[in-house]
Amino acid sequence: MTLPDYWFLAIGFLFTGYFVLDGFDFGVGMLMPILGRKRNHPDAEQRRRVLLNTIGPVWDGNEVWLITAGAAMFAAFPVWYATVFSGFYLVLLAILVGLIVRVCAIEWRGKIDDPRWRGWADVGIGLGSWIPAFAWGLVFANIVHGVHIDGRGRMTSDVWDLLNPYGLLGGVALLGLFLLHGAVFVALKSDGDVRVDARRFAARIWLPVTVIGAAFVVWTQFAHGKGWTWAMVALAAAALIAAGLSIRADRELAAFLSTSLAVIGVSVLLFGALFPNVLNATDPARSISIEAAASSHYTLVVMSWCTVVLLPLVMIYQAWSYIVFRRRISTAQIPPSIGLSPRA
Amino acid sequence: MTALDIARWQFGMTTVMHFILVPLTIGLAPMVAAMQTAWLITGKNAWLKATNFFGKLFLINFALGVATGLVQEFQFGMAWSEYSKFVGDVFGAPLALEGLVAFFMESTFIGLWIFGWTRLPRLVHLGCIWMVALGVNASAFFIIAANSWMQHPVGATFNPEKNRAELTSIWSVLTNSTALAAFPHTVFGAWLTAGTFVAAIGGWWMVRGMRRGDADAIELAHSFRPVTRFGLGVMIVSAVGLGITGDAQAKLMFEQQPMKMASAESLCHTETAASFSILTVGTHNNCESVQHLIQVPYLTSFLANGDPNSTLKGVTELQQEYVEKFGPGDYRPNLFVSYWAFRFMMGWSVGSGVLALAGLWVTRKGRVPSSKWFSRLCLIALPTPFLANSCGWVFTEMGRQPWVVAPNPNGDPTIRLMVSQAVSGHSTAMMAFSIITFAAVYGVLYILWFLLLRRYVIQGPDLHSPLDGHDDHDDGAPPGGDGPDGADGTGAKKSSSDQLSFAY
């Protein structure tokens, strides 16, 4: 394996980690109004706080996987980073606005003890979860499917080109997968009514999510897949079926591991289908290959040493933080709001 | 407005707005860590209250800092794709290192700190906030090393085949003389900001408590005295550090980026024994019409290289030199902005200086101030370090124009890139749409940030928060036992210890 190939793998790993970890964060954000009941329900606020606090201590660290994946693209494949980030300008702008609003909404939600304040925060969390969950699917589906690239290597697809059937299916499939992943995560991390409702919701959306996910995976495989990526199709399918069975058997950990594997399967399939290119073009001659996009040998060597040393360390302390906060949360454990009173 | 102009305004706006929040984070993290350490060592409840109070303000600020930082990570590729292709081989490495070393650390350990008050043993919990403090300062190092490479490229060669700069030594990039001067200068600036923040809020609260006069308020005022003195101490150390590192940086700049310093001093023509200008008037950014009104003789030459009689090159001569070297073009930055941003950077830091001296005076020998003028001074001084930071960065970045990668006079002159060559080929309409979007989102969030900080400062430390004075544990929260359902293992008081110590 050449060094650029190794780096393609490393970036695939970082994005896969991002999808698995921030995937359930998005799921939880999308579920806030659904599992949190209607706003005027007496129990709604406590339930929403249970949902939010299942990801409370870890969501910020999960999001850094994206930042590091982006920076690693910049370092290892500057041409890839520059072309994709400028080419998908408006989609990334939407993702950024979503993520910005989500960060502030989560952190500031409890600062003022006022239903209207919290209502707006919930809108922010919703925007910051629905938009990126769909948009990442749209972006990666189009990267694999092929975009317009001009003679100077610039991506010229506009937003309407990106909203093609395959791109839209990718967006919906990833969004559905994150929704299921999030519901299963809530079932694993909460107790009481929320846990029961999360499990019920997961069981209800399991079939449509599986069907849409299967359609996307199969389309990807037939249009762009290689021989070995059939294994990822099989993995994603088996994981989704296992998730369905585990949800029905009330085995939440197994269900969560299954949805995680399904996300991994889809992500590896997309990167596998893309290989050996980093960006497919509608005119295959203009596709950008790993070799053409890669940094110099020395840069890749330096970066390799850094990741080999640092990434395991990061994974160890992130795992530790999950262990520290491993306990389930129920509405009874949510402390009273310590926000300040609403005031002009 | 062309797409290039909008891209410049957009990057400037988002970066300045990011860097209003960043210095407070960089400086306040170690200060909160120090307060918590002081609580654990002395056992005094005042330090725990200060930790919680400033911890809350820290987190309100941290959120928007993270949010605005996200944009920066993407914006190089989005709006400056040609730049990204040219420098990615070199510039990407410190950025990726920043993510791997610093961002993961601060984001993971901040979660552990916020939620770990009763889950973690006290020393481990203290270690978490120190890890955050280390992380935010480490991230500053990597991003400044990246920025310094744009000001003074080292450790790279130009590859004409791929038309890009290529890294030859990561060590040279991370020990760039420019970075080694800029990093401590920025960090001292951040500490000055946080020191001013803590001292000004502490000072304001002392006066408020003393004037209110009831027993609780007077006790509160007294508990703010050591906190304020701590802030003042940080300010004084930072001010000395800023002076030393600023001088070192200026000497480097005269050598590495003469055009930037000549513009900052509005030194239009080459001079021997150059004076330092305090006030000039001129019209339309025109070198020929600049009138120097007040000057300090010899000072600029002395600042440049320690010799009051040395000769310094002026903007006009440098412009000719650059045309000979790099072909026709205008190589002058905006003289008006460079000149005034440099002066305002130094001018605004006077605000912190006045507060430091006044604060030390009014709190001498155990005194707690109650005079109105001091609380007013606190409020006036509070925004000044933020303004000084912004002016400093505006000077550094706009003084680099028209380059995005300024040619290193002692290095490979082929490693250079103009800002106009760096921008992505987007339409004006799309750039206009994105800058309006960012302005609107940032505008709303900034208003909320300010209102939240204001509310929480006025509210003051929470005397009966669940974290301190909780139940009968007067000395703070009990370190968590690991029993089921958050019970502390002894089975006592299950109903209250069931609850999480913090939940969003």
Short mmCIF file of N, CA, C and O in Angstrom, two decimals, chain A residues 211-278:
data_model
loop_
_atom_site.label_atom_id
_atom_site.label_comp_id
_atom_site.label_asym_id
_atom_site.label_seq_id
_atom_site.Cartn_x
_atom_site.Cartn_y
_atom_site.Cartn_z
N VAL A 211 -35.34 -0.21 4.40
CA VAL A 211 -35.65 -0.27 2.97
C VAL A 211 -34.92 0.82 2.20
O VAL A 211 -34.26 0.57 1.18
N ILE A 212 -34.99 2.06 2.73
CA ILE A 212 -34.32 3.18 2.05
C ILE A 212 -32.81 2.97 2.06
O ILE A 212 -32.12 3.17 1.05
N GLY A 213 -32.29 2.55 3.21
CA GLY A 213 -30.85 2.30 3.31
C GLY A 213 -30.43 1.22 2.33
O GLY A 213 -29.42 1.37 1.63
N ALA A 214 -31.22 0.16 2.22
CA ALA A 214 -30.87 -0.94 1.32
C ALA A 214 -30.89 -0.45 -0.12
O ALA A 214 -30.00 -0.78 -0.91
N ALA A 215 -31.89 0.38 -0.46
CA ALA A 215 -31.97 0.91 -1.83
C ALA A 215 -30.71 1.71 -2.17
O ALA A 215 -30.11 1.54 -3.23
N PHE A 216 -30.29 2.56 -1.24
CA PHE A 216 -29.10 3.38 -1.48
C PHE A 216 -27.85 2.51 -1.61
O PHE A 216 -27.02 2.70 -2.50
N VAL A 217 -27.72 1.55 -0.71
CA VAL A 217 -26.54 0.70 -0.69
C VAL A 217 -26.45 -0.12 -1.97
O VAL A 217 -25.39 -0.22 -2.60
N VAL A 218 -27.58 -0.67 -2.38
CA VAL A 218 -27.57 -1.52 -3.57
C VAL A 218 -27.28 -0.67 -4.82
O VAL A 218 -26.48 -1.05 -5.67
N TRP A 219 -27.91 0.48 -4.91
CA TRP A 219 -27.64 1.40 -6.04
C TRP A 219 -26.15 1.73 -6.09
O TRP A 219 -25.50 1.67 -7.13
N THR A 220 -25.60 2.08 -4.93
CA THR A 220 -24.18 2.41 -4.87
C THR A 220 -23.34 1.25 -5.36
O THR A 220 -22.42 1.41 -6.17
N GLN A 221 -23.67 0.06 -4.89
CA GLN A 221 -22.88 -1.11 -5.25
C GLN A 221 -22.94 -1.36 -6.76
O GLN A 221 -21.92 -1.59 -7.40
N PHE A 222 -24.15 -1.29 -7.33
CA PHE A 222 -24.26 -1.59 -8.75
C PHE A 222 -23.65 -0.50 -9.62
O PHE A 222 -23.05 -0.77 -10.65
N ALA A 223 -23.78 0.76 -9.20
CA ALA A 223 -23.28 1.85 -10.02
C ALA A 223 -21.78 2.05 -9.88
O ALA A 223 -21.10 2.40 -10.83
N HIS A 224 -21.25 1.86 -8.66
CA HIS A 224 -19.85 2.21 -8.42
C HIS A 224 -19.05 1.16 -7.67
O HIS A 224 -17.88 1.34 -7.41
N GLY A 225 -19.71 0.08 -7.23
CA GLY A 225 -19.06 -0.86 -6.32
C GLY A 225 -17.98 -1.69 -6.99
O GLY A 225 -17.85 -1.74 -8.21
N LYS A 226 -17.16 -2.31 -6.15
CA LYS A 226 -16.15 -3.24 -6.63
C LYS A 226 -16.51 -4.62 -6.06
O LYS A 226 -17.46 -4.72 -5.28
N GLY A 227 -15.74 -5.61 -6.42
CA GLY A 227 -16.03 -6.95 -5.92
C GLY A 227 -16.08 -7.00 -4.41
O GLY A 227 -17.06 -7.47 -3.82
N TRP A 228 -15.04 -6.46 -3.77
CA TRP A 228 -14.95 -6.62 -2.32
C TRP A 228 -15.98 -5.78 -1.56
O TRP A 228 -16.30 -6.07 -0.42
N THR A 229 -16.53 -4.74 -2.22
CA THR A 229 -17.49 -3.91 -1.48
C THR A 229 -18.82 -4.63 -1.28
O THR A 229 -19.66 -4.18 -0.52
N TRP A 230 -19.02 -5.77 -1.99
CA TRP A 230 -20.20 -6.59 -1.69
C TRP A 230 -20.20 -6.96 -0.21
O TRP A 230 -21.26 -7.08 0.42
N ALA A 231 -19.00 -7.13 0.35
CA ALA A 231 -18.90 -7.47 1.77
C ALA A 231 -19.52 -6.36 2.62
O ALA A 231 -20.17 -6.63 3.64
N MET A 232 -19.34 -5.10 2.20
CA MET A 232 -19.91 -3.97 2.96
C MET A 232 -21.42 -3.92 2.80
O MET A 232 -22.15 -3.58 3.73
N VAL A 233 -21.88 -4.26 1.58
CA VAL A 233 -23.34 -4.35 1.36
C VAL A 233 -23.92 -5.39 2.31
O VAL A 233 -24.92 -5.14 3.01
N ALA A 234 -23.24 -6.52 2.38
CA ALA A 234 -23.71 -7.60 3.25
C ALA A 234 -23.64 -7.17 4.71
O ALA A 234 -24.58 -7.42 5.49
N LEU A 235 -22.55 -6.49 5.07
CA LEU A 235 -22.40 -6.03 6.47
C LEU A 235 -23.52 -5.08 6.84
O LEU A 235 -24.18 -5.24 7.89
N ALA A 236 -23.77 -4.09 5.98
CA ALA A 236 -24.82 -3.11 6.29
C ALA A 236 -26.17 -3.80 6.40
O ALA A 236 -26.95 -3.52 7.33
N ALA A 237 -26.45 -4.71 5.47
CA ALA A 237 -27.73 -5.41 5.49
C ALA A 237 -27.87 -6.25 6.75
O ALA A 237 -28.89 -6.19 7.47
N ALA A 238 -26.84 -7.05 7.04
CA ALA A 238 -26.89 -7.92 8.22
C ALA A 238 -27.03 -7.08 9.48
O ALA A 238 -27.80 -7.43 10.40
N ALA A 239 -26.30 -5.96 9.54
CA ALA A 239 -26.34 -5.13 10.74
C ALA A 239 -27.73 -4.54 10.93
O ALA A 239 -28.25 -4.47 12.05
N LEU A 240 -28.35 -4.12 9.83
CA LEU A 240 -29.69 -3.54 9.95
C LEU A 240 -30.70 -4.59 10.39
O LEU A 240 -31.58 -4.32 11.21
N ILE A 241 -30.56 -5.80 9.87
CA ILE A 241 -31.48 -6.87 10.30
C ILE A 241 -31.24 -7.20 11.77
O ILE A 241 -32.18 -7.30 12.57
N ALA A 242 -29.96 -7.29 12.14
CA ALA A 242 -29.64 -7.57 13.54
C ALA A 242 -30.19 -6.47 14.45
O ALA A 242 -30.68 -6.74 15.55
N ALA A 243 -30.12 -5.23 13.95
CA ALA A 243 -30.64 -4.12 14.76
C ALA A 243 -32.14 -4.30 14.99
O ALA A 243 -32.64 -4.15 16.12
N GLY A 244 -32.86 -4.66 13.92
CA GLY A 244 -34.30 -4.87 14.05
C GLY A 244 -34.63 -5.95 15.05
O GLY A 244 -35.50 -5.79 15.92
N LEU A 245 -33.90 -7.07 14.95
CA LEU A 245 -34.15 -8.18 15.87
C LEU A 245 -33.82 -7.78 17.30
O LEU A 245 -34.56 -8.08 18.24
N SER A 246 -32.68 -7.07 17.48
CA SER A 246 -32.28 -6.68 18.83
C SER A 246 -33.27 -5.70 19.45
O SER A 246 -33.56 -5.77 20.65
N ILE A 247 -33.79 -4.79 18.64
CA ILE A 247 -34.77 -3.83 19.18
C ILE A 247 -35.99 -4.59 19.68
O ILE A 247 -36.48 -4.35 20.78
N ARG A 248 -36.44 -5.55 18.88
CA ARG A 248 -37.63 -6.31 19.28
C ARG A 248 -37.36 -7.18 20.49
O ARG A 248 -38.24 -7.44 21.31
N ALA A 249 -36.10 -7.62 20.65
CA ALA A 249 -35.76 -8.47 21.80
C ALA A 249 -35.34 -7.62 23.00
O ALA A 249 -34.88 -8.17 24.00
N ASP A 250 -35.50 -6.30 22.89
CA ASP A 250 -35.13 -5.39 23.99
C ASP A 250 -33.65 -5.48 24.36
O ASP A 250 -33.28 -5.28 25.52
N ARG A 251 -32.82 -5.81 23.40
CA ARG A 251 -31.38 -5.86 23.69
C ARG A 251 -30.74 -4.61 23.12
O ARG A 251 -30.37 -4.52 21.95
N GLU A 252 -30.64 -3.60 23.99
CA GLU A 252 -30.29 -2.27 23.51
C GLU A 252 -28.83 -2.14 23.10
O GLU A 252 -28.51 -1.46 22.13
N LEU A 253 -27.94 -2.76 23.86
CA LEU A 253 -26.53 -2.66 23.50
C LEU A 253 -26.28 -3.32 22.15
O LEU A 253 -25.60 -2.77 21.28
N ALA A 254 -26.87 -4.50 21.96
CA ALA A 254 -26.72 -5.19 20.68
C ALA A 254 -27.30 -4.34 19.55
O ALA A 254 -26.72 -4.25 18.46
N ALA A 255 -28.43 -3.71 19.82
CA ALA A 255 -29.05 -2.86 18.79
C ALA A 255 -28.14 -1.70 18.44
O ALA A 255 -27.95 -1.35 17.26
N PHE A 256 -27.54 -1.07 19.47
CA PHE A 256 -26.66 0.06 19.21
C PHE A 256 -25.42 -0.37 18.43
O PHE A 256 -24.99 0.29 17.49
N LEU A 257 -24.82 -1.49 18.83
CA LEU A 257 -23.65 -1.97 18.09
C LEU A 257 -24.02 -2.28 16.64
O LEU A 257 -23.25 -2.03 15.72
N SER A 258 -25.25 -2.79 16.45
CA SER A 258 -25.69 -3.10 15.08
C SER A 258 -25.84 -1.85 14.23
O SER A 258 -25.37 -1.82 13.09
N THR A 259 -26.51 -0.82 14.79
CA THR A 259 -26.66 0.39 13.97
C THR A 259 -25.29 1.03 13.72
O THR A 259 -25.05 1.61 12.67
N SER A 260 -24.39 0.92 14.71
CA SER A 260 -23.04 1.44 14.49
C SER A 260 -22.38 0.71 13.32
O SER A 260 -21.77 1.34 12.44
N LEU A 261 -22.53 -0.61 13.30
CA LEU A 261 -21.95 -1.39 12.20
C LEU A 261 -22.59 -1.02 10.88
O LEU A 261 -21.91 -0.98 9.84
N ALA A 262 -23.89 -0.74 10.90
CA ALA A 262 -24.56 -0.35 9.65
C ALA A 262 -23.99 0.96 9.13
O ALA A 262 -23.73 1.10 7.93
N VAL A 263 -23.77 1.93 10.04
CA VAL A 263 -23.17 3.20 9.62
C VAL A 263 -21.77 2.95 9.07
O VAL A 263 -21.38 3.49 8.03
N ILE A 264 -21.01 2.10 9.76
CA ILE A 264 -19.65 1.78 9.29
C ILE A 264 -19.71 1.14 7.91
O ILE A 264 -18.95 1.51 7.00
N GLY A 265 -20.65 0.21 7.74
CA GLY A 265 -20.79 -0.47 6.45
C GLY A 265 -21.05 0.51 5.32
O GLY A 265 -20.40 0.47 4.28
N VAL A 266 -22.00 1.43 5.53
CA VAL A 266 -22.34 2.39 4.49
C VAL A 266 -21.15 3.31 4.21
O VAL A 266 -20.81 3.58 3.05
N SER A 267 -20.48 3.77 5.27
CA SER A 267 -19.36 4.68 5.08
C SER A 267 -18.21 4.00 4.34
O SER A 267 -17.65 4.57 3.39
N VAL A 268 -17.87 2.79 4.75
CA VAL A 268 -16.77 2.08 4.08
C VAL A 268 -17.15 1.76 2.63
O VAL A 268 -16.31 1.85 1.73
N LEU A 269 -18.42 1.45 2.42
CA LEU A 269 -18.87 1.20 1.05
C LEU A 269 -18.66 2.44 0.18
O LEU A 269 -18.15 2.35 -0.95
N LEU A 270 -19.02 3.61 0.70
CA LEU A 270 -18.87 4.85 -0.07
C LEU A 270 -17.39 5.12 -0.38
O LEU A 270 -17.03 5.42 -1.52
N PHE A 271 -16.54 5.01 0.64
CA PHE A 271 -15.12 5.25 0.40
C PHE A 271 -14.53 4.17 -0.50
O PHE A 271 -13.67 4.45 -1.33
N GLY A 272 -14.99 2.93 -0.32
CA GLY A 272 -14.50 1.84 -1.16
C GLY A 272 -14.91 2.04 -2.62
O GLY A 272 -14.13 1.80 -3.54
N ALA A 273 -16.15 2.51 -2.81
CA ALA A 273 -16.62 2.75 -4.17
C ALA A 273 -15.84 3.89 -4.82
O ALA A 273 -15.62 3.91 -6.02
N LEU A 274 -15.43 4.84 -4.01
CA LEU A 274 -14.70 6.01 -4.52
C LEU A 274 -13.28 5.65 -4.94
O LEU A 274 -12.77 6.16 -5.93
N PHE A 275 -12.64 4.78 -4.18
CA PHE A 275 -11.25 4.40 -4.43
C PHE A 275 -11.09 3.93 -5.87
O PHE A 275 -11.94 3.22 -6.37
N PRO A 276 -10.04 4.25 -6.58
CA PRO A 276 -8.84 4.99 -6.19
C PRO A 276 -8.93 6.49 -6.49
O PRO A 276 -7.91 7.15 -6.60
N ASN A 277 -10.16 7.00 -6.64
CA ASN A 277 -10.31 8.44 -6.82
C ASN A 277 -10.69 9.08 -5.48
O ASN A 277 -11.14 8.40 -4.57
N VAL A 278 -10.52 10.40 -5.39
CA VAL A 278 -11.03 11.11 -4.22
C VAL A 278 -12.28 11.90 -4.60
O VAL A 278 -13.05 12.29 -3.74
#
